[in-house]
Amino acid sequence: LFRSIPAAARVTAAQRRTRRRLALLRANGYVALHARAIPGSDSVIDHLVIGPAGVFAVDSEYWDRRLPVRASGGKILYHGPVNKKERLVHARWEAAQASLLVGAALGHPLAVRPVMVIYGPTIPWAVASLRGVDVFSGKWVRKYLRRKSRATRRRHLTGPQISHIYEAAAEVLPPCGKTASSGQVFRTATL
């Protein structure tokens, strides 16, 4: 069964858990596009979250719970002895691609914040910003977005702005396994 589904298109347990947590934020004005392909690459944005506090490219990871997670100097993330710098760089790249593509569709710049949520091991901090990526435990998803909403209260996105960004993102970031060149409009995968 899995051989017929490209690896990038498979939904992982971590992605399902994040979807469930994000669904609980719909009442707070958050919507999401899940498993969105970045045109011209093999990369997939796990969750593009749009809400009052802004736009977030969320990468959901499930790591071995037996290995510790630690950070060093605000730039290095380790899972056991393994340096996860490439995961952080990739999360930043995905957010930058979403920013460029959706911003171009909107006709103005759009900031997209890179986020990495980790399931499995205990994360010894609430939220750490490592190489420009907010990293935290998956159980913090709702709390993180609520805190961001409080912090950005004076410059919240409005309902019409959220809808406009969502529609533009749905146009330029096709669902995994589909291409934008087919001429179809993809508006699936809302919360």
mmCIF file of C-alpha atoms in Angstrom, residues 31-158:
data_model
loop_
_atom_site.group_PDB
_atom_site.id
_atom_site.type_symbol
_atom_site.label_atom_id
_atom_site.label_comp_id
_atom_site.label_asym_id
_atom_site.label_seq_id
_atom_site.Cartn_x
_atom_site.Cartn_y
_atom_site.Cartn_z
ATOM 1 C CA VAL A 31 -7.496 27.982 9.620
ATOM 2 C CA ALA A 32 -4.922 25.661 8.114
ATOM 3 C CA LEU A 33 -3.883 24.015 4.891
ATOM 4 C CA HIS A 34 -2.311 20.627 5.523
ATOM 5 C CA ALA A 35 0.302 18.728 3.487
ATOM 6 C CA ARG A 36 0.892 21.413 0.860
ATOM 7 C CA ALA A 37 3.493 20.840 -1.846
ATOM 8 C CA ILE A 38 6.027 23.526 -2.647
ATOM 9 C CA PRO A 39 5.998 23.779 -6.465
ATOM 10 C CA GLY A 40 9.302 22.943 -8.116
ATOM 11 C CA SER A 41 10.535 20.891 -5.176
ATOM 12 C CA ASP A 42 9.939 17.611 -3.367
ATOM 13 C CA SER A 43 9.192 19.470 -0.128
ATOM 14 C CA VAL A 44 5.890 19.601 1.704
ATOM 15 C CA ILE A 45 4.692 22.125 4.252
ATOM 16 C CA ASP A 46 3.025 19.995 6.917
ATOM 17 C CA HIS A 47 0.643 22.754 8.070
ATOM 18 C CA LEU A 48 0.273 26.329 6.861
ATOM 19 C CA VAL A 49 -1.615 28.009 9.702
ATOM 20 C CA ILE A 50 -3.314 31.373 9.168
ATOM 21 C CA GLY A 51 -4.975 33.305 11.966
ATOM 22 C CA PRO A 52 -5.162 36.524 13.932
ATOM 23 C CA ALA A 53 -1.487 36.301 14.999
ATOM 24 C CA GLY A 54 -0.226 35.829 11.427
ATOM 25 C CA VAL A 55 0.920 32.991 9.187
ATOM 26 C CA PHE A 56 2.969 30.009 10.376
ATOM 27 C CA ALA A 57 4.626 27.149 8.465
ATOM 28 C CA VAL A 58 4.484 24.285 10.966
ATOM 29 C CA ASP A 59 6.713 21.237 10.637
ATOM 30 C CA SER A 60 5.481 18.240 12.698
ATOM 31 C CA GLU A 61 8.202 15.808 13.800
ATOM 32 C CA TYR A 62 8.042 12.539 15.719
ATOM 33 C CA TRP A 63 11.372 11.654 17.317
ATOM 34 C CA ASP A 64 12.548 8.709 19.401
ATOM 35 C CA ARG A 65 11.380 9.356 22.948
ATOM 36 C CA ARG A 66 14.357 7.520 24.449
ATOM 37 C CA LEU A 67 16.845 10.129 23.230
ATOM 38 C CA PRO A 68 17.069 13.548 24.911
ATOM 39 C CA VAL A 69 16.474 16.821 23.103
ATOM 40 C CA ARG A 70 18.732 19.753 23.891
ATOM 41 C CA ALA A 71 19.668 23.120 22.462
ATOM 42 C CA SER A 72 22.968 24.943 22.528
ATOM 43 C CA GLY A 73 23.685 28.608 22.007
ATOM 44 C CA GLY A 74 20.324 29.395 20.428
ATOM 45 C CA LYS A 75 21.465 27.836 17.159
ATOM 46 C CA ILE A 76 21.997 24.115 17.622
ATOM 47 C CA LEU A 77 19.306 21.500 18.214
ATOM 48 C CA TYR A 78 20.288 17.969 19.181
ATOM 49 C CA HIS A 79 18.259 14.786 19.367
ATOM 50 C CA GLY A 80 20.555 12.485 21.286
ATOM 51 C CA PRO A 81 23.958 12.871 19.594
ATOM 52 C CA VAL A 82 22.450 13.976 16.250
ATOM 53 C CA ASN A 83 22.683 17.632 15.243
ATOM 54 C CA LYS A 84 19.300 18.677 13.741
ATOM 55 C CA LYS A 85 20.623 21.838 12.060
ATOM 56 C CA GLU A 86 19.409 20.646 8.647
ATOM 57 C CA ARG A 87 15.840 20.241 9.967
ATOM 58 C CA LEU A 88 15.902 23.824 11.256
ATOM 59 C CA VAL A 89 17.351 25.144 7.996
ATOM 60 C CA HIS A 90 14.715 23.221 6.043
ATOM 61 C CA ALA A 91 11.872 24.537 8.228
ATOM 62 C CA ARG A 92 13.125 28.093 7.608
ATOM 63 C CA TRP A 93 13.374 27.414 3.872
ATOM 64 C CA GLU A 94 9.788 26.083 3.716
ATOM 65 C CA ALA A 95 8.494 29.188 5.502
ATOM 66 C CA ALA A 96 10.493 31.427 3.133
ATOM 67 C CA GLN A 97 9.030 29.623 0.105
ATOM 68 C CA ALA A 98 5.498 30.033 1.466
ATOM 69 C CA SER A 99 6.240 33.693 2.105
ATOM 70 C CA LEU A 100 7.476 34.260 -1.462
ATOM 71 C CA LEU A 101 4.744 32.275 -3.219
ATOM 72 C CA VAL A 102 1.765 33.470 -1.198
ATOM 73 C CA GLY A 103 3.111 37.026 -1.023
ATOM 74 C CA ALA A 104 3.426 37.105 -4.817
ATOM 75 C CA ALA A 105 -0.156 35.847 -5.184
ATOM 76 C CA LEU A 106 -1.356 38.545 -2.789
ATOM 77 C CA GLY A 107 0.697 41.258 -4.474
ATOM 78 C CA HIS A 108 2.474 42.312 -1.277
ATOM 79 C CA PRO A 109 5.067 40.869 1.120
ATOM 80 C CA LEU A 110 3.856 38.272 3.614
ATOM 81 C CA ALA A 111 5.743 37.173 6.717
ATOM 82 C CA VAL A 112 5.522 33.434 7.427
ATOM 83 C CA ARG A 113 6.958 32.265 10.756
ATOM 84 C CA PRO A 114 8.741 28.862 10.745
ATOM 85 C CA VAL A 115 7.681 26.530 13.553
ATOM 86 C CA MET A 116 8.755 22.994 14.483
ATOM 87 C CA VAL A 117 6.659 20.891 16.845
ATOM 88 C CA ILE A 118 8.203 17.730 18.250
ATOM 89 C CA TYR A 119 6.420 14.655 19.589
ATOM 90 C CA GLY A 120 8.047 11.789 21.443
ATOM 91 C CA PRO A 121 10.858 12.958 23.734
ATOM 92 C CA THR A 122 10.477 15.429 26.576
ATOM 93 C CA ILE A 123 11.299 18.964 25.467
ATOM 94 C CA PRO A 124 13.048 20.781 28.350
ATOM 95 C CA TRP A 125 11.735 24.250 27.419
ATOM 96 C CA ALA A 126 8.428 25.912 26.592
ATOM 97 C CA VAL A 127 9.390 27.602 23.294
ATOM 98 C CA ALA A 128 12.939 28.043 21.999
ATOM 99 C CA SER A 129 13.853 30.125 18.977
ATOM 100 C CA LEU A 130 16.673 28.245 17.256
ATOM 101 C CA ARG A 131 18.072 29.601 13.982
ATOM 102 C CA GLY A 132 14.869 31.641 13.617
ATOM 103 C CA VAL A 133 12.564 28.627 14.089
ATOM 104 C CA ASP A 134 10.254 28.378 17.095
ATOM 105 C CA VAL A 135 10.720 24.857 18.482
ATOM 106 C CA PHE A 136 8.488 23.277 21.125
ATOM 107 C CA SER A 137 6.603 20.175 22.210
ATOM 108 C CA GLY A 138 3.507 19.231 20.226
ATOM 109 C CA LYS A 139 1.378 19.610 23.328
ATOM 110 C CA TRP A 140 2.156 23.363 23.198
ATOM 111 C CA VAL A 141 0.585 24.074 19.781
ATOM 112 C CA ARG A 142 -2.591 25.682 21.109
ATOM 113 C CA LYS A 143 -0.816 27.559 23.894
ATOM 114 C CA TYR A 144 1.830 28.845 21.461
ATOM 115 C CA LEU A 145 -0.744 30.284 19.038
ATOM 116 C CA ARG A 146 -2.798 31.779 21.867
ATOM 117 C CA ARG A 147 0.325 33.485 23.228
ATOM 118 C CA LYS A 148 1.192 34.784 19.768
ATOM 119 C CA SER A 149 -2.367 36.159 19.505
ATOM 120 C CA ARG A 150 -1.978 38.045 22.787
ATOM 121 C CA ALA A 151 1.458 39.361 21.768
ATOM 122 C CA THR A 152 0.197 40.664 18.412
ATOM 123 C CA ARG A 153 -3.194 41.938 19.603
ATOM 124 C CA ARG A 154 -2.697 45.416 18.116
ATOM 125 C CA ARG A 155 -1.859 44.130 14.635
ATOM 126 C CA HIS A 156 -4.116 41.110 14.303
ATOM 127 C CA LEU A 157 -5.176 39.894 10.907
ATOM 128 C CA THR A 158 -8.900 40.422 10.347
#
